[in-house]
Amino acid sequence: MPAGTLLRRGARRRCPVCGQGKLFRSWVRMVPECPRCGLVFDRLPGHWLGSWFLNICVVQLVVVLILSIGVAATWPEPPMWIIGGATALSAVLVPFLFFPFSRTLWCAIDLAMRPLDYDDGVAPGFMLSEDQERLELERSALHDDE
């Protein structure tokens, strides 16, 4: 699957594999796997460190932009208490507001770097409700051959 498709879906808080929405029970509580294709989002131990890093990078970018634009727009006498307050407020609010986007974007980035294997139990186009029976038959046939 093209990386652009994965990233577009991730930026819209959708499953990078199938495009399913509704991946969050609340703003900060993500479901463990996609309800449509069955993709397990936490693929490895420490998987979410990447989303934390992505969130921190976005927060730093927003803080620097607010600070730079605020000083440049009010130069030569910038009101530092207003600019400082806006910067501090953004440093508190942006991580919370960007949190679900960082999660789905990180899943997309991870899938672009480490594409799905057969062992991941899901493939593009896989529909959990429709293909579950077929998958179980294939798995039982594999175990019967052993």
PDB file of C-alpha atoms in Angstrom:
ATOM      1  CA  MET A   1       0.000   0.000   0.000  1.00  0.00           C
ATOM      2  CA  PRO A   2       1.422   3.442  -0.868  1.00  0.00           C
ATOM      3  CA  ALA A   3       2.808   5.438   2.049  1.00  0.00           C
ATOM      4  CA  GLY A   4       0.729   8.453   0.981  1.00  0.00           C
ATOM      5  CA  THR A   5      -2.498   6.492   1.433  1.00  0.00           C
ATOM      6  CA  LEU A   6      -1.394   5.291   4.867  1.00  0.00           C
ATOM      7  CA  LEU A   7      -0.472   8.820   5.965  1.00  0.00           C
ATOM      8  CA  ARG A   8      -3.695  10.386   4.625  1.00  0.00           C
ATOM      9  CA  ARG A   9      -5.755   7.854   6.553  1.00  0.00           C
ATOM     10  CA  GLY A  10      -3.665   8.377   9.678  1.00  0.00           C
ATOM     11  CA  ALA A  11      -4.031  12.164   9.444  1.00  0.00           C
ATOM     12  CA  ARG A  12      -7.831  11.708   9.413  1.00  0.00           C
ATOM     13  CA  ARG A  13      -7.763   9.468  12.548  1.00  0.00           C
ATOM     14  CA  ARG A  14      -8.611   6.371  10.516  1.00  0.00           C
ATOM     15  CA  CYS A  15      -7.132   2.898  10.340  1.00  0.00           C
ATOM     16  CA  PRO A  16      -4.135   3.097   7.979  1.00  0.00           C
ATOM     17  CA  VAL A  17      -4.929  -0.335   6.498  1.00  0.00           C
ATOM     18  CA  CYS A  18      -8.663  -0.205   5.751  1.00  0.00           C
ATOM     19  CA  GLY A  19      -9.659   3.436   6.355  1.00  0.00           C
ATOM     20  CA  GLN A  20     -12.158   2.631   9.127  1.00  0.00           C
ATOM     21  CA  GLY A  21     -12.954   5.501  11.479  1.00  0.00           C
ATOM     22  CA  LYS A  22     -14.232   5.245  15.048  1.00  0.00           C
ATOM     23  CA  LEU A  23     -10.906   4.064  16.460  1.00  0.00           C
ATOM     24  CA  PHE A  24     -11.307   6.031  19.684  1.00  0.00           C
ATOM     25  CA  ARG A  25     -13.710   5.361  22.554  1.00  0.00           C
ATOM     26  CA  SER A  26     -13.016   8.882  23.773  1.00  0.00           C
ATOM     27  CA  TRP A  27     -10.566  11.580  22.735  1.00  0.00           C
ATOM     28  CA  VAL A  28      -7.665   9.800  24.471  1.00  0.00           C
ATOM     29  CA  ARG A  29      -8.801   6.134  24.592  1.00  0.00           C
ATOM     30  CA  MET A  30      -7.992   4.184  21.447  1.00  0.00           C
ATOM     31  CA  VAL A  31      -9.451   0.760  20.734  1.00  0.00           C
ATOM     32  CA  PRO A  32      -6.795  -2.009  20.796  1.00  0.00           C
ATOM     33  CA  GLU A  33      -7.551  -3.176  17.257  1.00  0.00           C
ATOM     34  CA  CYS A  34      -9.438  -1.969  14.209  1.00  0.00           C
ATOM     35  CA  PRO A  35     -13.104  -3.038  14.369  1.00  0.00           C
ATOM     36  CA  ARG A  36     -13.155  -3.582  10.599  1.00  0.00           C
ATOM     37  CA  CYS A  37      -9.876  -5.239   9.578  1.00  0.00           C
ATOM     38  CA  GLY A  38      -8.575  -6.446  12.949  1.00  0.00           C
ATOM     39  CA  LEU A  39      -5.230  -4.604  12.781  1.00  0.00           C
ATOM     40  CA  VAL A  40      -3.660  -4.654  16.243  1.00  0.00           C
ATOM     41  CA  PHE A  41      -2.378  -1.132  16.754  1.00  0.00           C
ATOM     42  CA  ASP A  42       0.177  -1.908  19.471  1.00  0.00           C
ATOM     43  CA  ARG A  43       2.370  -4.082  17.232  1.00  0.00           C
ATOM     44  CA  LEU A  44       5.482  -4.225  19.436  1.00  0.00           C
ATOM     45  CA  PRO A  45       6.403  -3.401  23.028  1.00  0.00           C
ATOM     46  CA  GLY A  46       7.094   0.322  23.209  1.00  0.00           C
ATOM     47  CA  HIS A  47       5.168   0.968  20.006  1.00  0.00           C
ATOM     48  CA  TRP A  48       3.581   4.196  21.245  1.00  0.00           C
ATOM     49  CA  LEU A  49       6.907   5.912  21.997  1.00  0.00           C
ATOM     50  CA  GLY A  50       6.904   7.024  18.369  1.00  0.00           C
ATOM     51  CA  SER A  51       3.533   8.732  18.760  1.00  0.00           C
ATOM     52  CA  TRP A  52       4.760  10.501  21.907  1.00  0.00           C
ATOM     53  CA  PHE A  53       7.822  11.713  20.011  1.00  0.00           C
ATOM     54  CA  LEU A  54       5.648  12.891  17.113  1.00  0.00           C
ATOM     55  CA  ASN A  55       3.377  14.740  19.548  1.00  0.00           C
ATOM     56  CA  ILE A  56       6.356  16.429  21.238  1.00  0.00           C
ATOM     57  CA  CYS A  57       7.750  17.548  17.856  1.00  0.00           C
ATOM     58  CA  VAL A  58       4.409  19.097  16.858  1.00  0.00           C
ATOM     59  CA  VAL A  59       4.088  20.862  20.233  1.00  0.00           C
ATOM     60  CA  GLN A  60       7.601  22.292  19.925  1.00  0.00           C
ATOM     61  CA  LEU A  61       6.863  23.489  16.397  1.00  0.00           C
ATOM     62  CA  VAL A  62       3.631  25.211  17.500  1.00  0.00           C
ATOM     63  CA  VAL A  63       5.326  26.842  20.509  1.00  0.00           C
ATOM     64  CA  VAL A  64       8.214  28.162  18.393  1.00  0.00           C
ATOM     65  CA  LEU A  65       5.794  29.450  15.736  1.00  0.00           C
ATOM     66  CA  ILE A  66       3.634  31.277  18.295  1.00  0.00           C
ATOM     67  CA  LEU A  67       6.684  32.768  19.965  1.00  0.00           C
ATOM     68  CA  SER A  68       8.325  33.805  16.678  1.00  0.00           C
ATOM     69  CA  ILE A  69       5.176  35.223  15.084  1.00  0.00           C
ATOM     70  CA  GLY A  70       4.202  37.017  18.297  1.00  0.00           C
ATOM     71  CA  VAL A  71       7.589  38.697  18.651  1.00  0.00           C
ATOM     72  CA  ALA A  72       7.873  39.530  14.930  1.00  0.00           C
ATOM     73  CA  ALA A  73       4.339  40.978  14.754  1.00  0.00           C
ATOM     74  CA  THR A  74       4.805  43.262  17.767  1.00  0.00           C
ATOM     75  CA  TRP A  75       8.439  44.265  17.280  1.00  0.00           C
ATOM     76  CA  PRO A  76      10.125  46.508  18.613  1.00  0.00           C
ATOM     77  CA  GLU A  77       8.273  46.229  21.934  1.00  0.00           C
ATOM     78  CA  PRO A  78       6.691  42.772  22.144  1.00  0.00           C
ATOM     79  CA  PRO A  79       4.317  42.232  25.089  1.00  0.00           C
ATOM     80  CA  MET A  80       6.159  39.240  26.497  1.00  0.00           C
ATOM     81  CA  TRP A  81       3.530  38.444  29.134  1.00  0.00           C
ATOM     82  CA  ILE A  82       0.883  37.980  26.386  1.00  0.00           C
ATOM     83  CA  ILE A  83       3.233  36.068  24.106  1.00  0.00           C
ATOM     84  CA  GLY A  84       4.462  33.979  27.046  1.00  0.00           C
ATOM     85  CA  GLY A  85       0.888  33.231  28.110  1.00  0.00           C
ATOM     86  CA  ALA A  86      -0.119  32.188  24.599  1.00  0.00           C
ATOM     87  CA  THR A  87       3.000  30.036  24.333  1.00  0.00           C
ATOM     88  CA  ALA A  88       2.355  28.380  27.706  1.00  0.00           C
ATOM     89  CA  LEU A  89      -1.308  27.800  26.863  1.00  0.00           C
ATOM     90  CA  SER A  90      -0.389  26.174  23.558  1.00  0.00           C
ATOM     91  CA  ALA A  91       2.214  24.004  25.308  1.00  0.00           C
ATOM     92  CA  VAL A  92      -0.567  22.680  27.557  1.00  0.00           C
ATOM     93  CA  LEU A  93      -3.423  22.353  25.032  1.00  0.00           C
ATOM     94  CA  VAL A  94      -1.712  21.184  21.830  1.00  0.00           C
ATOM     95  CA  PRO A  95      -0.487  17.812  23.203  1.00  0.00           C
ATOM     96  CA  PHE A  96      -4.023  16.956  24.271  1.00  0.00           C
ATOM     97  CA  LEU A  97      -5.603  18.164  21.013  1.00  0.00           C
ATOM     98  CA  PHE A  98      -3.043  16.401  18.793  1.00  0.00           C
ATOM     99  CA  PHE A  99      -2.974  13.135  20.794  1.00  0.00           C
ATOM    100  CA  PRO A 100      -5.364  11.011  18.663  1.00  0.00           C
ATOM    101  CA  PHE A 101      -3.788  12.290  15.445  1.00  0.00           C
ATOM    102  CA  SER A 102      -0.318  11.397  16.700  1.00  0.00           C
ATOM    103  CA  ARG A 103      -1.499   7.864  17.446  1.00  0.00           C
ATOM    104  CA  THR A 104      -3.021   7.148  14.040  1.00  0.00           C
ATOM    105  CA  LEU A 105      -0.240   8.977  12.199  1.00  0.00           C
ATOM    106  CA  TRP A 106       2.344   6.928  14.064  1.00  0.00           C
ATOM    107  CA  CYS A 107       0.525   3.722  13.116  1.00  0.00           C
ATOM    108  CA  ALA A 108       0.673   4.847   9.478  1.00  0.00           C
ATOM    109  CA  ILE A 109       4.377   5.728   9.693  1.00  0.00           C
ATOM    110  CA  ASP A 110       5.100   2.392  11.369  1.00  0.00           C
ATOM    111  CA  LEU A 111       3.224   0.499   8.649  1.00  0.00           C
ATOM    112  CA  ALA A 112       5.107   2.420   5.956  1.00  0.00           C
ATOM    113  CA  MET A 113       8.425   1.452   7.581  1.00  0.00           C
ATOM    114  CA  ARG A 114       7.425  -2.099   8.590  1.00  0.00           C
ATOM    115  CA  PRO A 115       4.709  -3.411   6.229  1.00  0.00           C
ATOM    116  CA  LEU A 116       2.303  -6.069   7.434  1.00  0.00           C
ATOM    117  CA  ASP A 117       3.401  -9.705   7.409  1.00  0.00           C
ATOM    118  CA  TYR A 118       1.190 -12.761   7.253  1.00  0.00           C
ATOM    119  CA  ASP A 119       1.839 -13.211  10.980  1.00  0.00           C
ATOM    120  CA  ASP A 120       0.168  -9.860  11.688  1.00  0.00           C
ATOM    121  CA  GLY A 121      -3.167 -11.530  10.917  1.00  0.00           C
ATOM    122  CA  VAL A 122      -4.478  -8.803   8.659  1.00  0.00           C
ATOM    123  CA  ALA A 123      -3.950  -7.752   5.072  1.00  0.00           C
ATOM    124  CA  PRO A 124      -5.214  -4.794   3.054  1.00  0.00           C
ATOM    125  CA  GLY A 125      -8.783  -5.523   2.024  1.00  0.00           C
ATOM    126  CA  PHE A 126      -9.316  -8.003   4.849  1.00  0.00           C
ATOM    127  CA  MET A 127     -12.775  -7.648   6.359  1.00  0.00           C
ATOM    128  CA  LEU A 128     -12.907  -9.157   9.827  1.00  0.00           C
ATOM    129  CA  SER A 129     -16.611  -9.962   9.839  1.00  0.00           C
ATOM    130  CA  GLU A 130     -16.649 -11.408   6.311  1.00  0.00           C
ATOM    131  CA  ASP A 131     -13.298 -13.196   6.243  1.00  0.00           C
ATOM    132  CA  GLN A 132     -13.098 -14.501   9.824  1.00  0.00           C
ATOM    133  CA  GLU A 133     -14.488 -17.931   8.948  1.00  0.00           C
ATOM    134  CA  ARG A 134     -12.175 -18.318   5.944  1.00  0.00           C
ATOM    135  CA  LEU A 135      -9.160 -17.320   8.050  1.00  0.00           C
ATOM    136  CA  GLU A 136     -10.046 -19.852  10.751  1.00  0.00           C
ATOM    137  CA  LEU A 137     -10.343 -22.600   8.114  1.00  0.00           C
ATOM    138  CA  GLU A 138      -6.924 -21.680   6.710  1.00  0.00           C
ATOM    139  CA  ARG A 139      -5.368 -21.733  10.184  1.00  0.00           C
ATOM    140  CA  SER A 140      -6.919 -25.093  11.028  1.00  0.00           C
ATOM    141  CA  ALA A 141      -5.667 -26.499   7.707  1.00  0.00           C
ATOM    142  CA  LEU A 142      -2.156 -25.285   8.545  1.00  0.00           C
ATOM    143  CA  HIS A 143      -2.299 -26.980  11.951  1.00  0.00           C
ATOM    144  CA  ASP A 144      -3.649 -30.210  10.417  1.00  0.00           C
ATOM    145  CA  ASP A 145      -0.666 -30.362   8.037  1.00  0.00           C
ATOM    146  CA  GLU A 146       1.765 -30.250  10.965  1.00  0.00           C
TER     147      GLU A 146
END
